[in-house]
XYZ file of C-alpha atoms in Angstrom:
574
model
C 69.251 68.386 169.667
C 72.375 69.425 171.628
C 72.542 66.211 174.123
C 72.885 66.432 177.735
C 75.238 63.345 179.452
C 73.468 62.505 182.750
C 73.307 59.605 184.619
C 70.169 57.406 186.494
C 71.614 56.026 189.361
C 75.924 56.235 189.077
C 78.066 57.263 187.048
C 79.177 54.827 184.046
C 82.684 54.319 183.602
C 84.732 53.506 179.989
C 86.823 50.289 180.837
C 88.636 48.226 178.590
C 89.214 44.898 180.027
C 88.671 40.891 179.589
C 86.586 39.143 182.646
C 89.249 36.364 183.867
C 87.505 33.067 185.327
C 90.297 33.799 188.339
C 88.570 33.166 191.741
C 88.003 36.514 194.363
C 90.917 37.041 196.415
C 89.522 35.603 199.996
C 91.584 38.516 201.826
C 88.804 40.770 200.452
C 86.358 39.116 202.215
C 86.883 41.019 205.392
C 85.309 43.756 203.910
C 81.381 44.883 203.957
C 79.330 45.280 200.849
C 79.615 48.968 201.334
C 82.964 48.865 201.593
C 83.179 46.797 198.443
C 81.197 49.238 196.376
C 83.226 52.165 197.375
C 86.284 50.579 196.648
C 84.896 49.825 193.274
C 84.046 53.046 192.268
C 87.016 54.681 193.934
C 89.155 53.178 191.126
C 87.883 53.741 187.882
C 90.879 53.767 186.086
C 91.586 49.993 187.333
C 89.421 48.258 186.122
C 91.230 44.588 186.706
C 90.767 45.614 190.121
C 87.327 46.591 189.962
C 86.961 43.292 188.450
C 88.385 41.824 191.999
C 85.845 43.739 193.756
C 82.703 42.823 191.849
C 83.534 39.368 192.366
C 83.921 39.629 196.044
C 80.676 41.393 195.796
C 78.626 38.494 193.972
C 80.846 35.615 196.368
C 79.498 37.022 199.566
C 76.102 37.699 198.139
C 76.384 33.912 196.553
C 77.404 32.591 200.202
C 74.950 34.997 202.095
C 71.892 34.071 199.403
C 71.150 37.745 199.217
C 69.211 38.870 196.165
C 69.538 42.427 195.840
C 73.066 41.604 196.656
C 73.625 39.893 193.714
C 71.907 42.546 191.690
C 73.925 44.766 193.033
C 77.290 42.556 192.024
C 75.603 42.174 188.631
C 75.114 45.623 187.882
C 78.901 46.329 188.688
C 79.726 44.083 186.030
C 76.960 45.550 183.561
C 78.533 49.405 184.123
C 82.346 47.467 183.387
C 80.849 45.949 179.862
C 78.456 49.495 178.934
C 80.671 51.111 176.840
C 82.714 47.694 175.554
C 79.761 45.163 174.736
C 76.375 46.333 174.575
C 75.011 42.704 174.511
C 77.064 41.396 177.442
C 76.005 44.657 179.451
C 72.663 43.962 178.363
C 72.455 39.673 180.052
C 74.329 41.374 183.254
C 71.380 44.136 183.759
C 69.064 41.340 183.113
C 70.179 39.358 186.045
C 70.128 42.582 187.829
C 66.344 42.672 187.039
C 65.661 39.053 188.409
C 66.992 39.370 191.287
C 66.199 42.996 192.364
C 62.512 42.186 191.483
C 60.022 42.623 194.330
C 63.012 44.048 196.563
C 61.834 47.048 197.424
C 64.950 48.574 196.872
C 64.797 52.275 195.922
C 66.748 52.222 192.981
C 66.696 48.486 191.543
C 65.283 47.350 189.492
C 64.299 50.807 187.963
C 68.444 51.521 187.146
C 68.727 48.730 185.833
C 65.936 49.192 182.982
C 66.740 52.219 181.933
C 70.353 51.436 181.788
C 68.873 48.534 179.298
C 66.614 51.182 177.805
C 69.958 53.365 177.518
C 71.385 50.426 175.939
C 69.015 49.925 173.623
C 68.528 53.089 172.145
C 72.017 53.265 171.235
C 71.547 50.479 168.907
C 68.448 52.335 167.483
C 66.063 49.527 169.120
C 63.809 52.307 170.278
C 60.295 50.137 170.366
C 62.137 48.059 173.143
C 64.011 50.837 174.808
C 60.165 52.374 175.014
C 58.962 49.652 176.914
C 61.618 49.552 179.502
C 61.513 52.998 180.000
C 58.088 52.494 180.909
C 58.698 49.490 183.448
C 61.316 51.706 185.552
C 58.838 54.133 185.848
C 56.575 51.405 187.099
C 59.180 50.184 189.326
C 59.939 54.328 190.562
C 56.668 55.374 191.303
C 56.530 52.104 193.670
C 59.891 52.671 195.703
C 61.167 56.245 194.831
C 59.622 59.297 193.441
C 62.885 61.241 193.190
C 63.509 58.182 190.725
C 60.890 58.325 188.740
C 61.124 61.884 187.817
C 64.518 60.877 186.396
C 63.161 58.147 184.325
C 60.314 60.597 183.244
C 63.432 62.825 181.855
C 64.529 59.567 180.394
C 61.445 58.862 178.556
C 60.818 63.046 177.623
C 65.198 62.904 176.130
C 64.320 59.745 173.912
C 60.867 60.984 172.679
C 62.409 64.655 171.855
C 65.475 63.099 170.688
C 64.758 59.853 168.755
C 61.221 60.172 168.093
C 61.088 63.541 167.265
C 58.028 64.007 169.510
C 58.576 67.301 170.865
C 54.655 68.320 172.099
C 54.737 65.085 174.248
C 58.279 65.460 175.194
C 57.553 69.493 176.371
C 54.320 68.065 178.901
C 56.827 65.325 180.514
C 60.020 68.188 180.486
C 57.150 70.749 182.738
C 55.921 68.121 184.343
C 59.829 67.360 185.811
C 60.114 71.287 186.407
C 56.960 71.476 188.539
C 58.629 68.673 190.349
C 61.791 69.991 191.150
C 60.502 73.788 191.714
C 58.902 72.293 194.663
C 62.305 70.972 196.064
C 66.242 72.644 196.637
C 66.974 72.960 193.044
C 69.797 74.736 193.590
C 71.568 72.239 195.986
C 73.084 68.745 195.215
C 72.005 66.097 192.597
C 68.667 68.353 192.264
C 70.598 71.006 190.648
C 71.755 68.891 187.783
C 68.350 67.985 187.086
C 66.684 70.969 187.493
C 69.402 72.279 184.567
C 68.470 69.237 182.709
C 65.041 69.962 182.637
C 65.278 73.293 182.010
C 67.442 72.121 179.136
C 64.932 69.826 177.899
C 62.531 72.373 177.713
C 64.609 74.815 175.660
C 65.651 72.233 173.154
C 62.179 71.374 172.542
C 60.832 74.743 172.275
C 64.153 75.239 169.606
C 62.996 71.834 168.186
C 59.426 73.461 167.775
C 60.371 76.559 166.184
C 59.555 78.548 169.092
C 62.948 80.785 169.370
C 61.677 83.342 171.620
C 60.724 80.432 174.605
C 64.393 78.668 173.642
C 66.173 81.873 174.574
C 64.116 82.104 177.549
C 64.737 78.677 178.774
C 68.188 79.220 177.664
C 69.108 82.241 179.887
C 67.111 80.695 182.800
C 69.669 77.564 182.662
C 72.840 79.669 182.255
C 72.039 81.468 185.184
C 71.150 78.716 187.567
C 74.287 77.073 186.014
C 76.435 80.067 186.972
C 75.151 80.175 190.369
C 75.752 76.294 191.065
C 79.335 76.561 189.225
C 78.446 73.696 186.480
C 80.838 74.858 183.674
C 80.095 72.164 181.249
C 76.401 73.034 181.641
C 76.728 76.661 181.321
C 78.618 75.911 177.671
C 75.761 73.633 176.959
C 73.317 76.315 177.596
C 75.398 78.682 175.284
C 75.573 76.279 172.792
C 72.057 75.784 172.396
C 71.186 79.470 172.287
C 73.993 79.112 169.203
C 71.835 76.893 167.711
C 68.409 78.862 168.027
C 69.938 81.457 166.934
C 71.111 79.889 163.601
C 66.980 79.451 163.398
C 66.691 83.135 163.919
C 69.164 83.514 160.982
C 71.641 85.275 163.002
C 74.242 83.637 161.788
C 77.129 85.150 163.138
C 76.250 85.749 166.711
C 75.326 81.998 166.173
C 78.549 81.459 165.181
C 80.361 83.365 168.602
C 78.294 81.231 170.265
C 79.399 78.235 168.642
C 82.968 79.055 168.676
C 83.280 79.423 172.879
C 81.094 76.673 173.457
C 83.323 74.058 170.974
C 86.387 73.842 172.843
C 85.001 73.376 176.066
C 83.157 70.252 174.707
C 86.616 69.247 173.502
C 88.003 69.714 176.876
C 85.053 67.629 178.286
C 85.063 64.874 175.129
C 81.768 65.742 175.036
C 81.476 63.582 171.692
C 77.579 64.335 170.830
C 77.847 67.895 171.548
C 81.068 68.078 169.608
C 79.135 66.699 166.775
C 76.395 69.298 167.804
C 78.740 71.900 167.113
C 80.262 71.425 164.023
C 76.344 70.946 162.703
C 75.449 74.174 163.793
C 78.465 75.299 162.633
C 78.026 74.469 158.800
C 74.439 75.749 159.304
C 75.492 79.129 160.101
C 78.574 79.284 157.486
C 76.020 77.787 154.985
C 73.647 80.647 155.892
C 76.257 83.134 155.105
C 76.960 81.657 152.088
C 80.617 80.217 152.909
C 80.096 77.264 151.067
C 83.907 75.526 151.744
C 83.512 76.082 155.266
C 79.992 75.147 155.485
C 80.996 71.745 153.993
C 83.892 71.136 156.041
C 82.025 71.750 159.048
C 79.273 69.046 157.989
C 82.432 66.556 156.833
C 83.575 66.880 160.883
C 79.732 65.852 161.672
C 80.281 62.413 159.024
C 83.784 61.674 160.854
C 82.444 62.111 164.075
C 79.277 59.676 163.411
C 81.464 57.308 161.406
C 83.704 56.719 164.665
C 80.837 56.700 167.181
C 77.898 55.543 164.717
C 75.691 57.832 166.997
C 73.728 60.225 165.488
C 69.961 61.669 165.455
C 68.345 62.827 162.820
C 68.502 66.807 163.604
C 72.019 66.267 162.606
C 71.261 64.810 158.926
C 70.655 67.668 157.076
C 74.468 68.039 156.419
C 74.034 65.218 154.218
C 72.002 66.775 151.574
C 74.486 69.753 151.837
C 77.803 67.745 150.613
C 75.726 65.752 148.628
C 74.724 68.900 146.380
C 77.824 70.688 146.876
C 80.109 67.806 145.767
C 77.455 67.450 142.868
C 78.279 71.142 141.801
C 81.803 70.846 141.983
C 81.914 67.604 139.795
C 82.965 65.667 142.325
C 81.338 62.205 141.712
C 83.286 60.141 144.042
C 82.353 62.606 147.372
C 78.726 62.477 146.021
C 78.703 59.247 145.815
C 80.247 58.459 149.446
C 77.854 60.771 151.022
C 74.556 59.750 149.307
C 75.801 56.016 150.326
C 76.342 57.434 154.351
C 73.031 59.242 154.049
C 71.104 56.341 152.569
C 72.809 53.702 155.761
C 72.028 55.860 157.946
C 68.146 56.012 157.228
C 68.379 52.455 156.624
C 69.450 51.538 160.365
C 66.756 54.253 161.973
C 63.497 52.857 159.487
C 64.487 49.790 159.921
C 63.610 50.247 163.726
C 61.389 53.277 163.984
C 59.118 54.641 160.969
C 59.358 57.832 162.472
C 62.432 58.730 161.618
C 62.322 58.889 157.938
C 60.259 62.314 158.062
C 63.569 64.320 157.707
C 64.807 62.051 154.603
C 61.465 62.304 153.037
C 61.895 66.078 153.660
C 65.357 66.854 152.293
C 65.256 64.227 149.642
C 62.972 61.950 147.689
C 64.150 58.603 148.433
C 63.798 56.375 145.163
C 65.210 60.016 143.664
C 68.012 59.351 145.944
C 68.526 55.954 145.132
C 68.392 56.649 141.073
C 70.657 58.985 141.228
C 73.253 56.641 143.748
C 72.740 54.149 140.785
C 73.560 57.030 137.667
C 76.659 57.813 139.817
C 77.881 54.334 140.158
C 77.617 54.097 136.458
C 79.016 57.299 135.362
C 82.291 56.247 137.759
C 82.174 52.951 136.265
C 82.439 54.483 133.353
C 84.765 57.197 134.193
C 87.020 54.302 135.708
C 87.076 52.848 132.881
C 87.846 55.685 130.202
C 90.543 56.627 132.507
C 92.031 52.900 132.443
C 91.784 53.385 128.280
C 93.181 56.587 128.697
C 96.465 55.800 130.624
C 96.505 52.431 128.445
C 96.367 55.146 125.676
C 98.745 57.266 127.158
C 101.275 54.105 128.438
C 101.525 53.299 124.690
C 102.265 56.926 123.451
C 104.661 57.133 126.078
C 106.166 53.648 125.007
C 106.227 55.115 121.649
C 107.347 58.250 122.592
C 110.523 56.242 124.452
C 110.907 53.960 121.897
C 111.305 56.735 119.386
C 113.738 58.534 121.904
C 116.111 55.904 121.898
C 115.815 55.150 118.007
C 116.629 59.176 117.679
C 119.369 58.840 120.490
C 120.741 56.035 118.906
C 120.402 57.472 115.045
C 122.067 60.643 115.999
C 125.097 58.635 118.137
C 125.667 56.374 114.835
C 125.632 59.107 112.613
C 128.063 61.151 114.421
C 130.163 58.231 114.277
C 129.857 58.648 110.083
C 130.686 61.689 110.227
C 133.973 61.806 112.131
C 134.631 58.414 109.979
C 134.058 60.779 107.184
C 136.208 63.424 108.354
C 139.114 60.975 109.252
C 138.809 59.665 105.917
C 139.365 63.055 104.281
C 142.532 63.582 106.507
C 144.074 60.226 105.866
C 143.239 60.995 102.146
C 144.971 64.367 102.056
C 148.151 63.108 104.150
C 148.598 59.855 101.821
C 148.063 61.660 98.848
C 151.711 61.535 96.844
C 150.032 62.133 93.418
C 151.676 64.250 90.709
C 149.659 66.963 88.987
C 148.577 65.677 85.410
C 150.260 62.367 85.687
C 149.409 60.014 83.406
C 148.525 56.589 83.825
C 150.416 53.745 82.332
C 150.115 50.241 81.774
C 152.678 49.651 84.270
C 151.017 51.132 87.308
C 148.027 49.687 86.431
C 147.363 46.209 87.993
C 146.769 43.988 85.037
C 143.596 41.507 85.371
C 143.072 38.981 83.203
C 141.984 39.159 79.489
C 138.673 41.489 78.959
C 138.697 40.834 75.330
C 139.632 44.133 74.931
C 142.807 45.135 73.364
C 145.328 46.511 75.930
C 146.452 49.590 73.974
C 142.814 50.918 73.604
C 142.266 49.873 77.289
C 145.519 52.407 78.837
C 143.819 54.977 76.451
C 140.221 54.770 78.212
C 141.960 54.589 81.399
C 143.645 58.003 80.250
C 140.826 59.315 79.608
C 139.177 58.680 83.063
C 141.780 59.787 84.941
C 141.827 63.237 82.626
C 137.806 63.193 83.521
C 138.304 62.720 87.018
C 140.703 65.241 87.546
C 139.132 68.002 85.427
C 135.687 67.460 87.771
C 133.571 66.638 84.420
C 131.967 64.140 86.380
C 130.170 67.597 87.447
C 128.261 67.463 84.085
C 124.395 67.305 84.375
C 122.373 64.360 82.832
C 126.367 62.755 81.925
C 125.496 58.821 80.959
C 127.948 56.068 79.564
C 126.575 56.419 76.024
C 127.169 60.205 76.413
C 131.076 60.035 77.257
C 131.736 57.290 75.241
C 131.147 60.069 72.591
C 133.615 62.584 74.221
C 135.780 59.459 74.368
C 135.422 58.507 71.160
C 135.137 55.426 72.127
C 132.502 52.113 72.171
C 130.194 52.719 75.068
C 130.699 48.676 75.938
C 133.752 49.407 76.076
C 133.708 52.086 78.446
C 131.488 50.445 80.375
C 133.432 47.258 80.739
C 136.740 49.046 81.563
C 135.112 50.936 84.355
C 133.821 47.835 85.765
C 136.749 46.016 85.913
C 139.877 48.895 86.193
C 137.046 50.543 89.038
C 134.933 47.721 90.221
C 131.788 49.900 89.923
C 129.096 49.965 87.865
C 129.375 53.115 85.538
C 126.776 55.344 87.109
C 128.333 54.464 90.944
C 131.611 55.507 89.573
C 130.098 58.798 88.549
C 127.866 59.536 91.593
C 130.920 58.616 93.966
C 132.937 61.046 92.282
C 130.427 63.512 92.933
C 130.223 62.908 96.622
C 133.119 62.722 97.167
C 133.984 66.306 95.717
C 131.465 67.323 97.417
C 132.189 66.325 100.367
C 135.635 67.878 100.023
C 134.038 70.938 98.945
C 131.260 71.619 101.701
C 134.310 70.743 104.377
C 135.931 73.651 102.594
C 133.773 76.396 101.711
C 131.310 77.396 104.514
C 129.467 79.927 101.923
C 128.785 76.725 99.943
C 127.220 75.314 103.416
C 124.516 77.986 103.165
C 122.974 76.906 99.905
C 119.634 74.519 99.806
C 120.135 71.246 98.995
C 118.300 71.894 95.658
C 120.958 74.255 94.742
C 123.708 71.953 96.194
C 122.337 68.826 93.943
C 122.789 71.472 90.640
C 126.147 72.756 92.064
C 127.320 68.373 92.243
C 126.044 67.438 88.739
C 122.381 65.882 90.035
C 119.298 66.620 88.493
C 117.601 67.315 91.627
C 117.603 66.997 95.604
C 115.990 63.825 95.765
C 118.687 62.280 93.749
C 121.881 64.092 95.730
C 120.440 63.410 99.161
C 119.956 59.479 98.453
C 123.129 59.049 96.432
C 124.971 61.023 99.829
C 123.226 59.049 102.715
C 124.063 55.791 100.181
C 128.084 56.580 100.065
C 128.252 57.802 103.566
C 125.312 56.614 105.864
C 124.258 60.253 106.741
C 122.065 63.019 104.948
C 123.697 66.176 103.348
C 121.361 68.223 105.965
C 122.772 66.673 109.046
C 126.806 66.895 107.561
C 126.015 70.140 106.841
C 124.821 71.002 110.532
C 127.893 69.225 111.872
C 130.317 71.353 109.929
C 128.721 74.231 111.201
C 128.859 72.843 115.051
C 132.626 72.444 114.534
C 133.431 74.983 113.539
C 132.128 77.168 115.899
């Protein structure tokens, strides 16, 4: 249904204001009630001053105890609160009613129930708008049958419209266009609603499936609307022939239709029709299988309901669209949102017309609708929560992962610091050193601890011995024990052991294995050939039995492996 904006009686302005208790300024009072009204309509885009003018209006008609006067005043203030507070509007076209009643008057109090009617439509209360539809067309007939051919277009918009009853809506639209064939439909305020009519009639035939009659009724209104210069209704017109022929399944003349009429509803913030467009819009890209656009299009038509709350139900078949496409992309949350917008939507129009649930019922099984709302809640339940284990999952392996950073940063920083203690060592060692080749060692240099129950004579001999050992690398001897070189000593093996204790303050296989590091140590610094060997080899080459043994005894003297002194050799040296 592309919707037509027309008015009963005046036109209805959007204010935004708050009704002071201030009294009417008394220097108004000099002018007539005519005089007041035109002044009131004159500025729209005042409305404090309207204000001032409506309540001059309803003082003098207080004063004067005129009736319709004070319908009159009343009404002012109901078109000030129509856009603003439906409810408010509402008790001010009630007063309207009681006092107008019985006037005579040619337009009150017929304006002032189907403003109600208007009113009450918008808030889906269509059983009540219904009924005062029907008692301004009681009150027209009576006083003005110009009138009452307006509310008749009334009553045919909200049957085609809201109650999808487009048969009953057609007799009432040909009934109007009999009407106003008779008169100068071409001239004046009967030109408008001539087009409207003729509108009516096309967007029921398009409603009907009859696209032949639509286009008929279509061109018939463009032309009369190019003749009378109504722009916005010649874009209407061209807008609805989009739509019909999205029915034909012309799809892209549909949308160059579409396309001119769009901006012009911009232009004329022609909200409904806006909406209208976009619809028709994801109908046609939908049709031609652009199935991003399409969506987007209908995603305008949510945004533009969700702001004005407005819609009818030609316009909810985009739902079922997003619905499935966000279902085939594996978007659960989109679903989700639209099935909820969808299912509020029907909500608000059963809940005050039956009607209106045929196109639901048509598109989608409700309690289908509603299971499958309820499997998505749960699956993002449950997808909520497997994503909270999985960053709590991830959190830890990144604490992990940190913690393990900083233990490697921090292993690495010490162990350089070993190693250049290491290499500092080794130059202190080699400057200090002021020892002659082969000397021996006598009793004199050697610092003499107390009694060790050994005599001192075979003690200096041992010590001989050792330092002969040391400095002939025979600590390089596989599988060497105390038992085994107190042999080549010829010597007690308690002995040996006991002098080595005390003259080196080690225990007799620490003496040995320090040795060994330390030549090695001294050796790897030197020889970058013996660098390239495996540790295996390396362990063989230093008197171990195997790599285990090497690597442990190295990390225990120094506080780093073989692998990573070896590495930083290499790094220095290049």
């Amino acid at each position: 249904m592309i919707y037509l904006k027309w008015n009963s009686f005046s036109i209805l302005f959007l204010v935004t204001f708050t009704l002071s208790a201030q009294s009417p300024d008394k220097k108004l009072y000099r002018f007539t009630y005519d005089e007041l009204h035109n002044l009131y309509f004159a500025n729209t885009d005042k409305p404090k001053l309207q204000l001032k003018y409506a309540e001059t209006y309803l003082q003098k008609a207080n004063a004067e105890n005129i009736n319709i006067r004070r319908a009159k005043a009343y009404y002012q203030f109901a078109i000030l609160y129509y856009n603003k507070d439906h409810k408010k509007s509402i008790r001010y076209l009630d007063s309207v009613i009681k006092y107008s009643q019985n006037s005579g008057d040619k337009f009150f109090p017929a304006a002032a129930y189907c403003e109600k009617a208007d009113l009450l439509r918008s808030n889906f209360k269509y059983k009540e708008a219904m009924a005062n539809y029907k008692l301004a067309e009681k009150s027209a007939l009576e006083n003005n049958i110009d009138y009452y051919y307006v509310v008749r277009e009334y009553i045919a918009i909200a049957k085609s419209e809201d109650l999808e009853e487009y048969q009953e809506a057609l007799e009432i639209y040909k009934e109007c266009y009999n009407y106003y064939m008779k008169t100068d439909y071409r001239v004046g305020k009967y030109a408008k609603d001539f087009q409207n009519v003729v509108f009516g009639i096309a967007d029921c035939f398009k409603s009907l499936q009859n696209t032949d009659s639509t286009s008929y009724y279509n061109q018939l209104g463009l032309r009369e609307s190019v003749i009378t210069k109504n722009e916005h209704y010649k874009y209407l017109f061209i807008l609805n022939e989009g739509a019909n022929q999205v029915l034909k399944k012309n799809y892209n003349q549909a949308l160059d239709s579409i396309n001119k009429a769009l901006p012009k509803m911009i232009q004329y913030n022609d909200t409904g029709n806006i909406l209208a467009s976009y619809y028709y819009m994801g109908k046609s890209y939908s049709g031609l299988g652009k199935k991003e656009k399409a969506a987007r299009s209908f995603i305008k038509v949510d945004s533009i309901y969700r702001t004005t709350k407005e819609i009818s139900n030609e316009f909810l078949g985009g739902y079922p669209y997003l619905i499935n496409y966000y279902k085939n992309t594996g978007d659960k949350e989109n679903q989700l949102k639209y099935i909820t917008s969808y299912m509020q939507i029907d909500s608000t129009l059963q809940k005050n017309y039956r009607e209106l649930n045929k196109l639901l019922n048509k598109e989608y099984d409700t309690p289908r609708l509603l299971s499958e709302k309820e499997n998505l809640i749960a699956s993002l339940k449950r997808d909520k929560e497997n994503t909270y284990w999985g960053f709590g999952i991830l959190l830890i392996i990144a604490l992990c992962l940190g913690t393990f950073g900083i233990y490697q940063f921090r292993t690495r920083k010490l162990y350089r610091a070993r190693f250049e203690k290491i290499i500092k060592e080794e130059k202190n060692n080699e400057n200090t050193e002021n020892k002659t080749d082969n000397k021996s060692i006598t009793t004199n240099e050697i610092n003499k601890p107390e009694d060790i129950g050994i005599v001192q004579e075979l003690v200096n001999q041992i010590l001989e011995k050792l330092n002969h050992f040391e400095m002939n690398r025979e600590f390089l001897t596989p599988n060497l024990t105390v038992h085994s070189l107190s042999q080549i000593f010829e010597t007690n093996s308690k002995y040996l052991s006991k002098i080595v204790n005390v003259y080196k303050q080690k225990s007799f296989t620490q003496y040995v294995n320090d040795l060994r590091i330390d030549y090695a140590l001294n050796k790897l610094k030197e020889d970058n050939k013996l660098r390239k060997y495996t540790i295996h080899a390396l362990a063989r080459e230093f008197g171990f039995n195997n790599a285990e043994s090497f690597s442990a005894t190295f990390y225990k003297k120094t506080g780093i492996k073989p692998t990573y002194f070896i590495k930083e050799l290499d790094a220095d040296t290049i």
